[in-house]
Coordinates of C-alpha atoms and ligand atoms in Angstrom, one line a residue:
M16 CA 0.0 0.0 -0.2
K17 CA 1.1 3.6 -0.9
F18 CA 1.0 6.2 2.0
S19 CA 2.3 9.4 2.2
F20 CA 3.1 10.9 5.7
N21 CA 3.5 14.5 4.8
H22 CA 0.1 15.6 5.7
I23 CA -1.5 19.3 5.8
T24 CA -2.6 19.6 9.5
L25 CA -6.3 19.7 9.5
V26 CA -7.9 19.4 13.0
P27 CA -11.6 20.5 12.6
G28 CA -12.8 21.9 15.7
G29 CA -9.4 21.7 17.2
R30 CA -8.8 24.9 18.8
Y31 CA -12.3 25.1 20.6
I32 CA -11.4 21.6 22.1
L33 CA -8.2 22.7 23.3
Q34 CA -9.6 25.7 24.9
L35 CA -12.4 23.7 26.4
S36 CA -9.6 21.1 27.7
T37 CA -7.6 23.8 29.2
I38 CA -10.6 24.9 31.1
A39 CA -11.1 21.4 32.3
M40 CA -8.1 21.0 33.9
I41 CA -8.5 24.2 35.9
W42 CA -12.3 22.9 37.1
V43 CA -11.0 19.4 38.0
V44 CA -9.5 21.0 41.1
V45 CA -12.4 22.6 42.2
S46 CA -15.1 20.1 41.0
C47 CA -17.1 17.7 43.3
G48 CA -15.3 16.0 46.3
N49 CA -17.1 13.8 48.7
E50 CA -18.8 16.5 50.8
T51 CA -22.5 15.9 50.3
T52 CA -25.2 18.6 50.7
P53 CA -28.6 17.6 51.3
Q54 CA -30.7 17.9 48.1
N55 CA -33.0 15.5 46.3
I56 CA -31.1 15.4 42.9
T57 CA -28.9 12.3 42.9
F58 CA -26.8 10.5 40.4
A59 CA -28.3 7.3 40.9
E60 CA -31.7 8.3 40.4
H61 CA -32.0 11.2 38.1
I62 CA -28.5 11.7 36.4
A63 CA -27.0 8.3 35.5
P64 CA -30.2 7.6 33.3
I65 CA -29.6 10.7 31.2
I66 CA -25.9 10.1 30.9
Y67 CA -26.5 6.1 29.9
K68 CA -28.9 7.4 27.5
N69 CA -27.3 10.1 25.8
C70 CA -23.6 9.9 26.4
T71 CA -22.1 6.7 27.3
S72 CA -22.6 5.2 23.6
C73 CA -19.5 7.3 22.8
H74 CA -18.0 7.9 26.3
R75 CA -16.9 4.4 27.2
E76 CA -13.7 2.2 27.0
G77 CA -12.3 2.1 23.3
E78 CA -15.0 4.5 21.7
A79 CA -14.8 7.9 20.0
G80 CA -15.3 9.9 23.4
P81 CA -12.0 11.2 25.2
F82 CA -13.2 9.3 28.5
S83 CA -15.6 7.1 30.0
L84 CA -19.0 8.4 31.5
L85 CA -20.2 5.4 33.1
S86 CA -19.5 5.4 36.8
F87 CA -20.1 8.3 39.5
E88 CA -16.7 9.0 39.7
D89 CA -16.2 9.6 35.9
V90 CA -19.3 12.0 36.0
S91 CA -18.6 13.7 39.3
S92 CA -14.7 14.3 38.4
R93 CA -15.8 16.3 35.4
S94 CA -19.0 17.6 36.7
K95 CA -18.4 21.4 35.8
L96 CA -17.3 20.6 32.3
I97 CA -20.2 18.3 31.9
K98 CA -22.4 21.5 32.8
F99 CA -20.8 23.7 30.5
V100 CA -20.8 21.4 27.4
T101 CA -24.6 20.5 27.8
E102 CA -26.0 23.8 28.5
T103 CA -23.7 25.1 25.4
R104 CA -25.1 22.1 23.6
F105 CA -21.8 21.0 22.3
M106 CA -22.5 17.8 23.6
P107 CA -24.0 15.6 22.4
P108 CA -23.2 16.4 19.3
W109 CA -26.3 16.7 17.2
P110 CA -25.8 19.8 14.7
A111 CA -29.5 19.7 13.4
D112 CA -31.9 22.1 15.2
P113 CA -34.6 20.2 17.2
A114 CA -36.6 23.2 17.4
Y115 CA -37.1 23.0 13.4
T116 CA -37.4 19.2 12.8
H117 CA -37.1 15.7 14.5
F118 CA -35.0 12.8 13.2
I119 CA -34.8 9.0 14.5
D120 CA -32.0 8.4 17.3
E121 CA -31.9 12.4 17.9
K122 CA -29.0 13.0 20.4
V123 CA -30.5 16.0 22.1
L124 CA -31.1 16.5 25.6
T125 CA -34.3 18.4 26.8
E126 CA -34.1 21.8 28.5
Q127 CA -35.3 20.0 31.9
E128 CA -32.5 17.4 31.3
I129 CA -29.8 20.2 30.9
A130 CA -31.3 22.0 33.9
L131 CA -31.0 19.0 35.9
I132 CA -27.5 18.4 35.4
G133 CA -26.7 21.9 36.2
K134 CA -28.7 21.9 39.3
W135 CA -27.0 18.8 40.3
V136 CA -23.5 20.0 40.0
D137 CA -24.5 23.3 41.4
E138 CA -25.6 21.5 44.6
G139 CA -22.3 19.3 45.0
C140 CA -22.9 16.1 42.9
N141 CA -25.0 14.1 45.2
A142 CA -24.4 10.3 44.5
G143 CA -27.5 9.0 46.1
D144 CA -28.6 5.5 47.0
M145 CA -26.4 3.6 44.5
S146 CA -29.0 0.7 45.0
K147 CA -31.1 2.6 42.9
M148 CA -28.9 2.8 39.8
P149 CA -30.1 1.9 36.2
S150 CA -28.3 -0.9 35.0
V151 CA -25.2 0.0 32.9
P152 CA -26.3 -0.1 29.3
S153 CA -24.6 -3.1 27.1
F154 CA -23.2 -2.3 23.7
P155 CA -22.8 -5.6 22.0
A156 CA -19.4 -5.8 20.3
G157 CA -19.8 -7.6 17.2
S158 CA -23.2 -6.3 15.7
Q159 CA -26.0 -4.3 17.1
L160 CA -28.7 -6.1 14.6
G161 CA -27.9 -9.6 15.0
K162 CA -26.0 -12.6 13.2
P163 CA -24.9 -11.3 10.1
D164 CA -24.8 -13.9 7.1
L165 CA -21.5 -12.6 6.0
I166 CA -18.5 -10.5 7.3
I167 CA -16.2 -8.5 5.0
K168 CA -13.2 -7.3 6.4
F169 CA -10.2 -5.0 5.2
R170 CA -7.9 -7.3 3.5
D171 CA -4.9 -5.5 5.2
V172 CA -4.6 -3.8 8.5
F173 CA -4.7 -0.3 7.8
K174 CA -1.7 1.5 9.8
I175 CA -2.0 4.9 11.1
P176 CA 1.2 6.5 12.1
G177 CA 1.4 8.6 15.1
D178 CA 1.7 12.0 13.4
G179 CA -1.4 13.8 15.0
K180 CA -3.0 14.5 11.9
D181 CA -6.4 13.8 10.4
R182 CA -6.6 11.4 7.4
F183 CA -9.2 11.6 4.5
M184 CA -8.9 8.2 2.8
L185 CA -10.6 6.3 -0.1
M186 CA -10.5 2.9 0.5
R187 CA -11.5 -0.3 -1.5
I188 CA -12.9 -3.4 0.3
P189 CA -13.0 -6.2 -2.6
Y190 CA -14.9 -9.6 -2.3
E191 CA -15.9 -12.5 -4.3
L192 CA -19.4 -14.5 -3.6
E193 CA -20.7 -17.6 -5.0
S194 CA -23.5 -15.9 -6.6
D195 CA -25.4 -12.5 -6.6
K196 CA -27.2 -11.6 -3.3
Y197 CA -29.9 -9.1 -2.4
I198 CA -29.0 -7.3 0.9
K199 CA -30.9 -5.9 3.5
T200 CA -28.5 -3.5 5.0
I201 CA -24.6 -3.3 5.7
E202 CA -23.4 -2.5 9.4
V203 CA -20.0 -1.1 9.9
V204 CA -18.1 -2.5 12.5
P205 CA -15.1 -0.3 13.5
D206 CA -12.1 -1.9 14.7
N207 CA -10.2 1.3 16.0
R208 CA -13.3 3.0 17.5
K209 CA -11.2 5.8 18.7
L210 CA -9.8 7.1 15.5
L211 CA -12.5 6.1 13.1
H212 CA -14.5 8.9 12.7
H213 CA -16.9 8.7 9.8
V214 CA -17.7 6.5 7.1
N215 CA -19.6 6.7 4.0
A216 CA -19.8 3.4 1.8
Q217 CA -20.7 2.7 -1.7
L218 CA -21.0 -0.5 -3.3
L219 CA -19.7 -1.5 -6.8
S220 CA -20.6 -4.2 -8.9
Y221 CA -18.3 -6.1 -11.3
D222 CA -19.4 -7.7 -14.6
P223 CA -17.0 -10.7 -14.3
D224 CA -16.5 -10.5 -18.1
K225 CA -15.3 -7.0 -17.6
R226 CA -12.7 -7.7 -14.7
K227 CA -11.2 -10.9 -14.3
D228 CA -9.5 -10.3 -10.6
V229 CA -11.5 -7.8 -8.4
I230 CA -8.9 -8.6 -5.4
K231 CA -5.8 -7.4 -6.9
G232 CA -4.4 -3.7 -6.5
E233 CA -4.4 -0.8 -4.5
V234 CA -6.9 -0.8 -1.4
A235 CA -6.4 2.7 0.4
V236 CA -5.3 6.0 -1.2
D237 CA -5.1 9.3 0.7
V238 CA -7.3 12.2 -0.8
K239 CA -5.0 14.7 -0.7
D240 CA -2.4 12.8 -3.1
F241 CA -4.6 13.4 -5.9
P242 CA -5.6 16.5 -7.6
T243 CA -8.8 14.8 -9.1
T244 CA -11.2 12.3 -8.0
L245 CA -10.7 10.7 -11.4
E246 CA -6.9 10.1 -10.8
A247 CA -7.6 8.6 -7.0
Y248 CA -10.3 6.3 -8.5
K249 CA -7.6 4.7 -11.0
A250 CA -4.9 4.7 -8.4
L251 CA -7.1 2.8 -6.1
D252 CA -7.9 0.2 -9.0
L253 CA -11.6 0.8 -9.2
P254 CA -11.9 0.6 -13.1
N255 CA -12.5 -2.8 -15.0
D256 CA -9.7 -4.2 -17.0
D257 CA -10.7 -1.9 -20.2
G258 CA -10.5 1.2 -18.2
T259 CA -14.4 1.8 -17.9
F260 CA -16.0 2.1 -14.4
P261 CA -18.2 -0.6 -12.7
M262 CA -21.8 0.1 -11.5
M263 CA -22.0 2.2 -8.4
T264 CA -24.7 1.8 -5.7
Q265 CA -24.6 4.9 -3.8
S266 CA -24.8 5.5 0.2
V267 CA -25.1 1.7 1.1
T268 CA -24.1 2.2 4.7
N269 CA -22.7 4.7 6.6
Y270 CA -21.0 5.4 10.2
L271 CA -20.4 7.9 12.7
P272 CA -19.5 7.3 16.3
G273 CA -22.5 6.5 18.8
V274 CA -24.8 6.1 15.6
T275 CA -26.8 2.8 15.1
P276 CA -27.0 1.2 11.7
P277 CA -29.0 2.3 9.0
I278 CA -31.9 0.4 8.2
Y279 CA -35.4 1.1 7.2
P280 CA -38.5 -1.0 8.2
N281 CA -41.5 -2.7 6.3
G282 CA -39.5 -4.0 3.5
I283 CA -38.1 -0.4 2.4
G284 CA -34.7 -0.1 1.2
G285 CA -32.4 -3.2 0.2
F286 CA -30.0 -3.5 -2.9
K287 CA -28.3 -6.0 -4.9
M288 CA -24.6 -7.2 -4.5
A289 CA -23.1 -8.4 -7.2
K290 CA -20.9 -12.0 -7.3
K291 CA -17.7 -9.9 -7.8
G292 CA -17.6 -6.5 -6.3
A293 CA -15.9 -4.2 -3.8
I294 CA -17.4 -1.9 -0.9
F295 CA -15.7 1.2 -1.9
L296 CA -15.5 3.9 1.1
K297 CA -15.7 7.2 -0.9
D298 CA -15.5 9.0 2.4
I299 CA -13.7 7.8 5.5
H300 CA -12.0 10.0 8.0
Y301 CA -9.5 9.0 10.7
G302 CA -8.8 11.3 13.7
P303 CA -5.4 12.3 14.6
S304 CA -3.2 9.9 16.7
R305 CA 0.0 10.6 18.8
I306 CA 1.1 6.7 18.8
D307 CA 1.5 4.3 15.7
T308 CA -1.6 2.4 15.6
S309 CA -3.9 0.5 13.0
D310 CA -7.7 -0.2 12.1
Q311 CA -9.1 -3.3 10.4
T312 CA -12.9 -2.4 10.3
S313 CA -15.0 -4.8 9.0
F314 CA -18.6 -5.1 7.4
N315 CA -21.8 -7.0 8.5
V316 CA -23.7 -8.1 5.8
F317 CA -27.5 -9.0 6.3
F318 CA -29.2 -11.1 3.4
A319 CA -32.8 -10.0 2.2
D320 CA -35.2 -13.0 0.7
G321 CA -35.7 -11.4 -2.3
A322 CA -35.3 -8.3 -4.7
P323 CA -36.2 -5.1 -2.4
K324 CA -39.9 -4.4 -2.7
R325 CA -39.2 -0.7 -2.5
P326 CA -35.4 0.2 -3.4
T327 CA -34.4 3.4 -2.1
M328 CA -33.1 6.3 -4.5
E329 CA -31.1 9.1 -3.9
F330 CA -30.1 12.4 -5.6
Q331 CA -28.1 15.4 -4.6
M332 CA -28.5 19.0 -5.0
G333 CA -25.7 21.6 -5.2
T334 CA -21.9 20.3 -6.1
Y335 CA -22.0 17.2 -8.9
G336 CA -25.9 17.4 -8.2
V337 CA -29.4 18.0 -9.9
S338 CA -29.2 22.0 -9.2
P339 CA -26.0 24.0 -9.3
V340 CA -25.0 26.2 -6.4
V341 CA -26.0 30.0 -6.7
P342 CA -23.5 31.8 -7.2
P343 CA -20.7 29.5 -8.1
L344 CA -19.2 28.3 -4.8
V345 CA -16.3 30.9 -4.9
I346 CA -15.4 32.2 -1.4
P347 CA -13.2 35.0 -1.3
P348 CA -10.8 35.7 1.8
D349 CA -12.1 37.2 4.7
T350 CA -15.9 37.1 3.7
I351 CA -19.2 35.5 5.0
M352 CA -20.9 34.5 2.2
K353 CA -24.4 33.0 1.4
F354 CA -25.3 30.4 -1.1
T355 CA -28.3 28.6 -2.7
S356 CA -29.4 25.9 -4.6
D357 CA -33.2 25.2 -5.8
Y358 CA -34.6 22.0 -7.1
K359 CA -38.1 21.4 -8.7
V360 CA -39.2 18.0 -7.7
P361 CA -40.6 16.3 -10.7
F362 CA -43.0 14.0 -9.2
D363 CA -44.6 13.2 -5.6
I364 CA -41.7 11.8 -3.4
S365 CA -41.6 10.6 0.2
I366 CA -38.1 11.4 1.8
L367 CA -36.2 9.0 4.2
T368 CA -33.0 10.8 5.0
V369 CA -31.2 13.8 4.3
N370 CA -27.4 14.6 4.5
P371 CA -26.2 17.9 4.4
H372 CA -22.6 18.3 3.2
M373 CA -20.2 21.2 3.4
H374 CA -16.3 21.2 4.2
L375 CA -14.6 23.3 7.1
L376 CA -15.8 26.8 6.1
G377 CA -19.3 26.0 6.5
K378 CA -21.1 28.3 9.0
T379 CA -25.0 27.5 9.0
F380 CA -27.3 25.3 6.9
L381 CA -31.1 25.2 6.1
A382 CA -33.3 23.1 3.8
Y383 CA -37.1 23.4 3.1
A384 CA -39.6 22.7 0.7
T385 CA -42.2 25.1 -0.6
T386 CA -45.3 23.4 -2.6
I387 CA -47.1 25.0 -5.5
Q388 CA -49.8 26.1 -2.9
G389 CA -47.5 28.3 -0.6
D390 CA -46.9 26.0 2.0
T391 CA -43.5 25.5 3.5
I392 CA -42.1 22.1 4.6
P393 CA -39.1 22.4 6.8
L394 CA -36.3 19.7 6.1
I395 CA -33.2 20.6 8.3
R396 CA -31.6 23.4 9.9
I397 CA -28.0 23.6 11.1
N398 CA -27.0 26.9 13.1
K399 CA -23.7 25.8 13.9
W400 CA -22.1 23.8 11.5
D401 CA -19.9 21.3 12.5
F402 CA -17.5 19.4 10.0
R403 CA -17.0 16.5 12.3
W404 CA -20.5 15.5 12.7
Q405 CA -22.3 14.9 9.5
Y406 CA -25.0 12.6 10.2
F407 CA -27.3 11.2 7.8
Y408 CA -30.7 12.1 9.5
T409 CA -33.6 9.8 9.0
Y410 CA -37.0 11.4 9.9
K411 CA -39.4 9.6 12.3
K412 CA -42.1 9.4 9.5
M413 CA -41.5 9.6 5.4
L414 CA -42.1 13.3 4.5
K415 CA -44.3 13.8 1.5
I416 CA -42.8 16.3 -0.9
P417 CA -45.7 16.9 -3.6
A418 CA -44.7 17.2 -7.6
G419 CA -43.9 20.9 -8.3
S420 CA -42.5 21.8 -4.9
I421 CA -39.2 23.8 -4.8
I422 CA -36.7 22.4 -2.3
H423 CA -34.6 25.1 -1.3
V424 CA -31.0 25.1 0.3
E425 CA -29.5 27.7 1.8
A426 CA -25.8 27.5 3.2
V427 CA -23.3 30.0 4.7
F428 CA -19.8 30.0 4.5
D429 CA -17.1 31.6 6.7
N430 CA -14.0 32.3 5.3
T431 CA -12.7 34.8 8.1
R432 CA -9.8 34.2 10.5
K433 CA -12.7 34.1 13.2
N434 CA -13.8 30.6 12.1
P435 CA -11.2 28.4 14.1
N436 CA -11.5 25.7 11.4
N437 CA -10.4 27.4 8.5
P438 CA -7.5 25.4 7.1
F439 CA -5.5 28.7 5.9
S440 CA -3.9 31.3 7.9
P441 CA -4.4 33.9 6.6
P442 CA -7.8 33.2 4.9
K443 CA -7.1 32.3 1.1
L444 CA -9.5 32.3 -1.4
V445 CA -11.4 28.7 -1.3
E446 CA -13.9 27.3 -3.9
E447 CA -15.5 24.0 -5.4
R448 CA -12.8 22.5 -7.6
E449 CA -14.0 20.3 -10.5
G450 CA -13.3 16.6 -9.4
S451 CA -11.6 17.6 -6.1
M452 CA -12.6 16.2 -2.7
R453 CA -10.0 17.7 -0.8
T454 CA -11.0 19.2 2.7
S455 CA -9.6 22.5 2.2
D456 CA -11.6 22.9 -0.9
E457 CA -15.4 23.4 -0.5
M458 CA -18.4 21.4 -1.5
L459 CA -22.0 22.2 -1.0
Q460 CA -24.2 19.2 -1.3
F461 CA -27.7 18.2 0.0
I462 CA -28.1 14.3 -0.4
I463 CA -31.8 13.2 -0.4
T464 CA -32.9 9.4 0.2
Y465 CA -36.2 8.9 -1.3
L466 CA -38.9 6.7 -2.5
P467 CA -41.6 7.6 -5.0
Y468 CA -44.5 8.5 -3.2
K469 CA -47.2 5.9 -2.3
T470 CA -50.5 6.6 -0.7
G471 CA -50.1 6.3 3.4
D472 CA -46.4 6.6 3.1
E473 CA -46.5 9.4 5.6
N474 CA -47.7 7.3 8.3
I475 CA -45.1 4.7 8.3
S476 CA -42.9 4.8 11.0
L477 CA -39.1 4.7 10.3
E478 CA -38.1 3.9 13.8
T479 CA -38.2 0.1 14.0
K480 CA -35.1 -1.4 13.3
K481 CA -35.5 -5.1 12.0
Ligands
HEC733 C1 -21.8 10.9 19.3 C2 -20.5 10.6 20.0 C3 -20.7 11.2 21.6 C4 -21.8 11.5 22.4 C5 -23.3 10.9 22.2 C6 -21.4 12.4 23.4 N1 -20.2 12.8 23.4 FE1 -19.0 13.7 24.7 N2 -17.4 13.7 23.3 C7 -17.4 13.1 21.9 C8 -16.0 13.4 21.4 C9 -15.9 12.6 20.3 C10 -15.4 14.2 22.2 C11 -14.1 14.8 21.9 C12 -14.1 16.3 21.4 C13 -14.8 16.5 20.0 O1 -14.2 15.5 19.2 O2 -15.6 17.1 19.5 C14 -16.3 14.3 23.1 C15 -16.0 15.3 24.2 C16 -16.6 15.6 25.5 C17 -16.1 16.3 26.5 C18 -14.9 16.9 26.7 C19 -15.2 18.4 26.1 C20 -13.4 19.1 26.0 O3 -13.3 19.7 25.0 O4 -12.9 18.9 27.0 C21 -17.2 16.4 27.6 C22 -17.2 17.1 28.8 C23 -18.2 15.6 27.0 N3 -17.5 15.3 25.7 C24 -19.6 15.1 27.9 C25 -20.4 14.8 27.0 C26 -21.7 14.4 27.5 C27 -22.1 14.7 29.1 C28 -22.5 13.8 26.9 C29 -23.9 13.4 27.0 C30 -24.9 14.6 27.4 C31 -21.7 13.2 25.7 N4 -20.5 13.9 25.9 C32 -22.3 12.7 24.5 C33 -18.4 12.4 21.6 C34 -19.6 12.2 22.3

């Protein structure tokens, strides 16, 4: 495998986190000791249930959170910081504004929960009657969905040097099966949960006559080593033997820390997996590490009984999409600029999932639909863009958008030095560059997973995972 180690240092959110951590160190000194003041908010009865439900999925051994939040000690020793990060809604990370639209598996604390944590901290962190503690949540190591029919693993261990840099990779995980299969879902099982930050996976289906050996070739390349996507795809040995490209199924799975695997109920979704193919990670991000380490993530594949009844479809607005970015995405240095994209929906659709996508200069994001009658259907609002938390947001119920409606996207980019994530200091002109996926170039995309509308879709709950 070829990897180059001279990376641009991109530490999204780095400065902010650093500041918070410094405050944390001071706070540890003044945080709760053993002194108990009489009060009735207790860890055992009130705080532990909130922490277990909203924090422990990421804050436990080996996960993405920097420390565990399981025991009374874990929480009380960081109580002031926890009060701060919950009051500012920095934690749990959930950029979508819950005052605008709701999604399944929403990671949002209620005002009451935030107030309860604050009061508990102010009152001195009472442990309470430990026999009343809720049971510690269990997180199955292999799969959250059951026994997979097939497990596909990285062919080689991916080595991550301890150079303190983020890595944005493209990876190809080839496989061969006995026959074509229909798939219900694919679940990402990270090996290095500390560093694997996000994955968005596509599926490549090869025609066995066009590609003799799918296994051979390069399996991982670094996005920053290639000026264009096309060159990166070639270096990754994606093409057929004759240089043409295989068929690609978009967004077959995705992963972020603490997120449960994507699966739609009621026979919705699913796709075909060719006998010869590859899972193609178009977007895989490893966070920085100070020690040499590695990752060998695997993919649990769940077969379906037959062809999908209602396979989901996808379109994207903005960069490379069905509707252009207006004005063209060019952001001069020292400016804060707004861009839009409008798309007229050609037939009735039912939206399942949306994914707003920008890079480091993103500041805010808004999307809504306007019907012919002039009604507004809110889709998603992000008041403080966070490059690190690009969720695929699934609605609780499908959202009908009638034919003729306009989906309107509005995004603001901050290319000033006040943006702590600005990859350039001093700021430089940043733009969308043809075929580039570099994080220091910009993108504005809104990816929509949908079905052609059927009567009653708006009543189907997407919450049950099967
Ligand atoms: C989806 C995963 C996830 C969830 C859920 C989550 N955290 Fe975090 N938390 C992180 C990560 C990752 C970091 C490291 C900072 C970063 O990457 O933004 C972090 C950092 C922190 C920090 C340290 C902040 C600093 O800069 O020093 C605190 C405190 C914290 N989380 C508390 C919580 C609490 C309390 C909850 C629940 C109410 C929670 N977190 C839920 C992933 C999560």
